[in-house]
Amino acid sequence: MYMIMKGAKTQMIVFDHVTKHYKTNIGLDDVSVEIKKGDFVFLVGPSGAGKSTFIKLILKEIEATEGSILVRGEDITKFSNRRVPELRRNIGMVFQDFRLLPRKTVFENVAFAMETVHKKSKVIKKQVPQLLSLVGIESKAQKYPDELSAGEQQRVAIARAIANNPKILIADEPTGNLDPETAWEIMMLLEEINRRGTTVVMVTHAKDIVDRMGKRVITIEKGKIISDSIGAYKLEQAFAGHENMSDTLQHYRTDTIVL
Amino acid sequence: MIRRFGYTLKQAFLQVFRNKAMSLASVFAITAMLLILGLFFMIVVNINTAASMIEQDYDSIEIFLLDETTEDQADDLMKDIKDEPGVESVTYRTKDEALIELKSRWGDSGYLLDSLQENPLPNSIVIRIDNLEAADDVAAKAQTLEGIEDVKYYKETVDKLMKATNFIQLSAVIIMAFLIIVSVVVVSNTIKLTVFNRSSEITIMKYVGATNWFIRGPFLVEGIIIGILSAGVSLGVCSLVYSKVVDLIGKDLFAIMSTPMVPMDFMVVNMAWIFGALGVSIGACGSIISMRKFLDA
Ligand SMILES: Nc1ncnc2c1ncn2[C@@H]1O[C@H](COP(=O)(O)OP(=O)(O)OP(=O)(O)O)[C@@H](O)[C@H]1O
Ligand SMILES: [Mg+2]
């Protein structure tokens, strides 16, 4: 088990006995975990385990039923709705389905995130090309999303997610719609971003990627953390009790956001 | 701040433009509403001024004298009345004076009176009251005097007029309240459509940490633009109609009622304020309502 180090300054995300009940289901059940600054963490587990619940709690998209959640040292369960935007500016999000705006160019899609937090257009014009070159698609700036390959679209999404220099990058199955080679390129990009100091939390069902990366793996099942270790995807544990084990390596369910 | 406003304004105009049909429909609805309001306003304001002028004009009691009453007798009557409490002044008006006054009141139509064979108006005593409460007593006292034909006393008429005005005002307020609600609903539905068109954009905005007001901004301005457009159109139409009405019947109305119509520029300035304020608030309310569900996720 991963050791919980209380009081360390470098904690980025701390779950302290967090429980999330939905009307009929349990999303998370008494989960305690710490993610430190600079960590690269995989969040794995079968469908319905509570991974998206975990992420939505960090974003304060949903409220914890019990327990407290610290993001950069502040208990966000005590945040008023007013402070949610501030929280989210420190968290970049990447989704399985990219979520680019189809009527905006690549450049505009990234610029949009910066406009939203009131960056000067001079700054935007300077930084967007830098971001695009960081994710390796500087030549596609004037293209529209449907003119790009899936891998390229995900790169745009990543550029957008890091546009406002978030301290945390959360990716919910970012490689779910990509072929293995492209998926691996995206992983390299995420690792590069992590190397530059951003804490990365990635939900995935891709065992091969998890094994190959050799990062910290938190396994959730039925709302509980059943394993937290460096290294490999704990397939046996994650799917103990699940008849259909093939369900999971590529999983296409797209979580819809409640507006 | 300016940067933010520029973004908001640009988005808002884009939205209005992209959503032409619905924006136009909303402008029509609000305009129709404002036109009805304008109509009420023009009528009510005129009735109000007329009523208060008439009230001033007729804070007097006029005693019509019998033809056989002599000026000496009239003098005595005047002395009697002058002592009554509440009486400010008493004047004697000959039938000739009365005719001249009537002629001037009728203005252009005054020549009609020239064809009269003989002056049908009686001599009269005009009593000015300085205290309306005393008017009833003075009128009652005047009734008992000798040598009079009739006592004309307008308080009742004025009271009735005031009641009618109040009633018109009240119904106007009720109808307006109803129309305002309808307009807000129409606007909010229009804006819901743009909100829906831009829902994926809004979702992403929320993920990158846009504040609710930043998201709301363009929609709020969209509503306000619709409101201002409606106000402008309504003001144009109402001004046009009013100036035509003043041209057509203003003089005649003055002749008959002896009260002028409320001047054009007063009307326009006031309607501009009212329409502007209403248009903006209807637009803003509609937009905030349309976004309410969307934003408290
Ligand atoms: N809005 C909701 N209302 C009710 N129950 C929910 C809601 N969202 C999630 N759940 C339930 O909570 C549990 C955890 O769901 P969650 O979405 O966190 O799973 P997940 O690990 O992300 O699964 P997947 O791999 O399929 O995305 C599931 O049993 C799910 O049915
Ligand atoms: Mg999920």
XYZ file of N, CA, C and O in Angstrom, chain B residues 26-116:
364
model
N -38.637 37.872 -30.741
C -38.651 38.490 -29.411
C -38.810 39.990 -29.516
O -39.547 40.600 -28.740
N -38.082 40.580 -30.470
C -38.196 42.029 -30.631
C -39.647 42.391 -30.948
O -40.201 43.331 -30.381
N -40.275 41.602 -31.813
C -41.676 41.854 -32.137
C -42.555 41.777 -30.897
O -43.387 42.648 -30.646
N -42.351 40.723 -30.140
C -43.199 40.517 -28.964
C -43.046 41.678 -27.981
O -44.041 42.227 -27.496
N -41.795 42.033 -27.701
C -41.585 43.112 -26.735
C -42.089 44.430 -27.310
O -42.681 45.248 -26.602
N -41.868 44.624 -28.609
C -42.343 45.859 -29.230
C -43.854 45.968 -29.106
O -44.381 47.019 -28.724
N -44.548 44.868 -29.420
C -46.006 44.877 -29.304
C -46.405 45.271 -27.885
O -47.278 46.122 -27.671
N -45.699 44.673 -26.933
C -45.985 44.948 -25.536
C -45.746 46.436 -25.234
O -46.582 47.102 -24.625
N -44.618 46.940 -25.692
C -44.290 48.337 -25.412
C -45.244 49.299 -26.127
O -45.547 50.374 -25.618
N -45.722 48.882 -27.308
C -46.661 49.749 -28.019
C -47.956 49.888 -27.233
O -48.511 50.986 -27.105
N -48.417 48.760 -26.715
C -49.628 48.825 -25.897
C -49.378 49.706 -24.685
O -50.183 50.573 -24.324
N -48.217 49.493 -24.075
C -47.850 50.332 -22.938
C -47.831 51.803 -23.343
O -48.348 52.667 -22.638
N -47.226 52.063 -24.507
C -47.121 53.435 -24.983
C -48.489 54.070 -25.163
O -48.730 55.201 -24.753
N -49.375 53.283 -25.742
C -50.741 53.750 -25.956
C -51.381 54.142 -24.627
O -51.918 55.237 -24.463
N -51.275 53.232 -23.684
C -51.811 53.509 -22.353
C -51.195 54.771 -21.787
O -51.869 55.631 -21.256
N -49.882 54.828 -21.923
C -49.151 55.940 -21.333
C -49.630 57.263 -21.920
O -49.928 58.200 -21.199
N -49.743 57.290 -23.245
C -50.142 58.541 -23.896
C -51.546 58.949 -23.455
O -51.813 60.119 -23.181
N -52.423 57.964 -23.383
C -53.796 58.269 -22.981
C -53.841 58.718 -21.529
O -54.406 59.764 -21.191
N -53.212 57.930 -20.675
C -53.294 58.218 -19.247
C -52.683 59.579 -18.923
O -53.252 60.368 -18.171
N -51.516 59.844 -19.508
C -50.869 61.131 -19.216
C -51.767 62.286 -19.647
O -51.940 63.263 -18.920
N -52.368 62.143 -20.809
C -53.245 63.213 -21.284
C -54.476 63.370 -20.406
O -54.876 64.484 -20.086
N -55.062 62.251 -20.050
C -56.236 62.333 -19.177
C -55.858 62.977 -17.852
O -56.582 63.822 -17.325
N -54.684 62.579 -17.342
C -54.241 63.141 -16.067
C -54.065 64.649 -16.136
O -54.533 65.371 -15.262
N -53.391 65.097 -17.180
C -53.201 66.554 -17.287
C -54.544 67.231 -17.462
O -54.813 68.260 -16.816
N -55.357 66.668 -18.325
C -56.673 67.253 -18.541
C -57.424 67.330 -17.218
O -57.986 68.364 -16.865
N -57.374 66.224 -16.494
C -58.120 66.178 -15.246
C -57.619 67.228 -14.267
O -58.404 67.921 -13.625
N -56.302 67.360 -14.167
C -55.805 68.316 -13.179
C -56.070 69.750 -13.644
O -56.301 70.640 -12.835
N -56.055 69.969 -14.961
C -56.380 71.304 -15.464
C -57.840 71.621 -15.211
O -58.182 72.722 -14.776
N -58.670 70.642 -15.502
C -60.093 70.854 -15.290
C -60.357 71.115 -13.813
O -61.131 71.998 -13.434
N -59.637 70.369 -12.998
C -59.806 70.549 -11.567
C -59.468 71.994 -11.172
O -60.191 72.634 -10.425
N -58.358 72.495 -11.746
C -57.963 73.867 -11.439
C -58.985 74.871 -11.981
O -59.390 75.799 -11.315
N -59.343 74.613 -13.238
C -60.301 75.480 -13.907
C -61.584 75.599 -13.109
O -62.200 76.651 -13.060
N -61.973 74.504 -12.550
C -63.305 74.467 -11.943
C -63.281 74.381 -10.437
O -64.185 73.841 -9.835
N -62.227 74.948 -9.855
C -62.315 75.080 -8.408
C -63.114 76.353 -8.136
O -62.840 77.154 -7.273
N -64.092 76.497 -9.000
C -64.920 77.694 -8.890
C -66.391 77.291 -8.980
O -66.708 76.209 -9.456
N -67.200 78.151 -8.467
C -68.640 77.934 -8.575
C -69.176 79.082 -9.413
O -68.777 80.238 -9.231
N -70.020 78.794 -10.354
C -70.562 79.850 -11.198
C -72.066 79.951 -10.949
O -72.780 78.947 -11.016
N -72.468 81.150 -10.593
C -73.899 81.360 -10.356
C -74.475 82.087 -11.554
O -74.051 83.197 -11.879
N -75.394 81.449 -12.240
C -76.053 82.105 -13.387
C -77.247 82.893 -12.870
O -78.067 82.362 -12.108
N -77.272 84.141 -13.282
C -78.333 85.014 -12.789
C -79.519 85.029 -13.744
O -79.353 84.844 -14.957
N -80.673 85.216 -13.172
C -81.866 85.405 -14.005
C -81.690 86.683 -14.807
O -81.016 87.616 -14.353
N -82.283 86.726 -16.005
C -82.143 87.911 -16.846
C -82.653 89.174 -16.154
O -82.119 90.257 -16.345
N -83.691 88.989 -15.305
C -84.272 90.183 -14.705
C -83.484 90.707 -13.497
O -83.765 91.770 -12.987
N -82.518 89.955 -13.049
C -81.719 90.420 -11.924
C -80.836 91.585 -12.358
O -80.092 91.473 -13.328
N -80.919 92.680 -11.641
C -80.148 93.872 -12.020
C -78.729 93.800 -11.460
O -78.431 92.956 -10.608
N -77.918 94.714 -11.940
C -76.535 94.717 -11.466
C -76.443 95.080 -10.001
O -75.569 94.593 -9.284
N -77.347 95.941 -9.542
C -77.354 96.297 -8.121
C -77.648 95.083 -7.259
O -76.987 94.830 -6.257
N -78.691 94.342 -7.709
C -79.020 93.120 -6.956
C -77.835 92.171 -6.946
O -77.506 91.545 -5.930
N -77.203 92.094 -8.104
C -76.035 91.214 -8.206
C -74.944 91.642 -7.229
O -74.315 90.813 -6.576
N -74.744 92.961 -7.115
C -73.765 93.480 -6.162
C -74.042 93.003 -4.752
O -73.133 92.583 -4.025
N -75.322 93.083 -4.370
C -75.703 92.625 -3.027
C -75.374 91.148 -2.844
O -74.824 90.737 -1.821
N -75.749 90.364 -3.852
C -75.473 88.926 -3.766
C -73.976 88.679 -3.547
O -73.563 87.872 -2.729
N -73.192 89.452 -4.317
C -71.749 89.256 -4.233
C -71.220 89.564 -2.847
O -70.347 88.870 -2.330
N -71.769 90.612 -2.258
C -71.331 90.952 -0.898
C -71.642 89.817 0.059
O -70.807 89.421 0.885
N -72.881 89.287 -0.079
C -73.291 88.156 0.781
C -72.300 87.003 0.667
O -71.830 86.448 1.664
N -72.026 86.653 -0.590
C -71.196 85.461 -0.824
C -69.771 85.674 -0.324
O -69.148 84.811 0.267
N -69.287 86.878 -0.537
C -67.910 87.186 -0.179
C -67.624 86.897 1.299
O -66.513 86.525 1.673
N -68.652 87.056 2.132
C -68.456 86.824 3.563
C -68.372 85.351 3.934
O -67.959 85.001 5.030
N -68.790 84.507 3.021
C -68.758 83.059 3.322
C -67.314 82.592 3.533
O -66.395 83.072 2.852
N -67.103 81.667 4.463
C -65.741 81.118 4.635
C -65.331 80.310 3.407
O -66.162 79.631 2.797
N -64.059 80.399 3.035
C -63.539 79.610 1.917
C -63.630 80.319 0.593
O -63.105 79.830 -0.409
N -64.256 81.484 0.563
C -64.380 82.192 -0.706
C -63.182 83.100 -0.904
O -62.831 83.880 -0.032
N -62.538 82.976 -2.057
C -61.336 83.758 -2.284
C -61.683 85.069 -2.977
O -61.263 86.134 -2.571
N -62.454 84.920 -4.063
C -62.817 86.141 -4.787
C -64.160 85.946 -5.462
O -64.591 84.812 -5.704
N -64.780 87.045 -5.751
C -66.068 87.001 -6.438
C -66.011 87.993 -7.582
O -65.597 89.121 -7.405
N -66.354 87.527 -8.771
C -66.350 88.467 -9.914
C -67.670 88.384 -10.653
O -68.301 87.331 -10.721
N -67.999 89.530 -11.186
C -69.212 89.608 -11.978
C -68.835 89.462 -13.428
O -67.864 90.072 -13.893
N -69.577 88.617 -14.162
C -69.266 88.433 -15.579
C -70.540 88.669 -16.380
O -71.541 87.973 -16.182
N -70.456 89.663 -17.258
C -71.645 89.950 -18.078
C -71.778 88.890 -19.147
O -70.825 88.168 -19.452
N -72.996 88.810 -19.707
C -73.233 87.805 -20.751
C -72.338 88.046 -21.956
O -71.886 87.096 -22.597
N -71.996 89.315 -22.242
C -71.117 89.603 -23.376
C -69.712 89.058 -23.130
O -69.098 88.435 -23.991
N -69.238 89.293 -21.916
C -67.922 88.760 -21.555
C -67.905 87.234 -21.686
O -66.943 86.637 -22.183
N -68.979 86.630 -21.203
C -69.061 85.171 -21.250
C -68.982 84.669 -22.682
O -68.321 83.671 -22.975
N -69.647 85.400 -23.585
C -69.665 84.979 -24.987
C -68.266 85.091 -25.597
O -67.801 84.179 -26.290
N -67.625 86.224 -25.302
C -66.257 86.413 -25.828
C -65.334 85.290 -25.353
O -64.579 84.699 -26.116
N -65.482 84.973 -24.074
C -64.640 83.920 -23.507
C -64.909 82.579 -24.193
O -63.989 81.843 -24.529
N -66.146 82.294 -24.389
C -66.526 81.037 -25.040
C -65.959 80.969 -26.449
O -65.423 79.937 -26.876
N -66.059 82.132 -27.135
C -65.540 82.189 -28.505
C -64.052 81.867 -28.534
O -63.578 81.070 -29.334
N -63.319 82.481 -27.603
C -61.868 82.264 -27.618
C -61.562 80.810 -27.264
O -60.622 80.211 -27.758
N -62.401 80.254 -26.433
C -62.181 78.869 -26.058
C -62.390 77.931 -27.243
O -61.726 76.923 -27.373
N -63.337 78.274 -28.052
C -63.634 77.427 -29.203
C -62.628 77.626 -30.326
O -62.613 76.879 -31.289
N -61.842 78.677 -30.167
C -60.760 78.909 -31.124
C -61.263 79.018 -32.544
O -62.123 79.853 -32.845
N -60.687 78.163 -33.447
C -61.033 78.220 -34.869
C -62.515 78.031 -35.145
O -63.039 78.508 -36.147
N -63.133 77.267 -34.231
C -64.567 77.019 -34.464
C -65.425 78.156 -33.907
O -66.649 78.127 -33.980
N -64.756 79.163 -33.339
C -65.468 80.255 -32.670
C -66.431 81.008 -33.570
O -67.454 81.513 -33.100
N -66.092 81.031 -34.878
C -66.964 81.781 -35.804
C -68.393 81.248 -35.792
O -69.335 81.938 -36.131
N -68.546 79.982 -35.384
C -69.888 79.385 -35.320
C -70.813 80.222 -34.452
O -72.012 80.321 -34.688
N -70.215 80.836 -33.412
C -71.032 81.604 -32.473
C -71.498 82.935 -33.066
O -72.451 83.536 -32.585
N -70.782 83.369 -34.147
C -71.155 84.645 -34.769
C -72.561 84.620 -35.356
O -73.241 85.625 -35.449
N -72.974 83.416 -35.739
C -74.277 83.321 -36.407
C -75.457 83.416 -35.431
O -76.600 83.427 -35.839
N -75.139 83.481 -34.141
C -76.238 83.550 -33.166
C -76.977 84.898 -33.278
O -76.350 85.942 -33.415
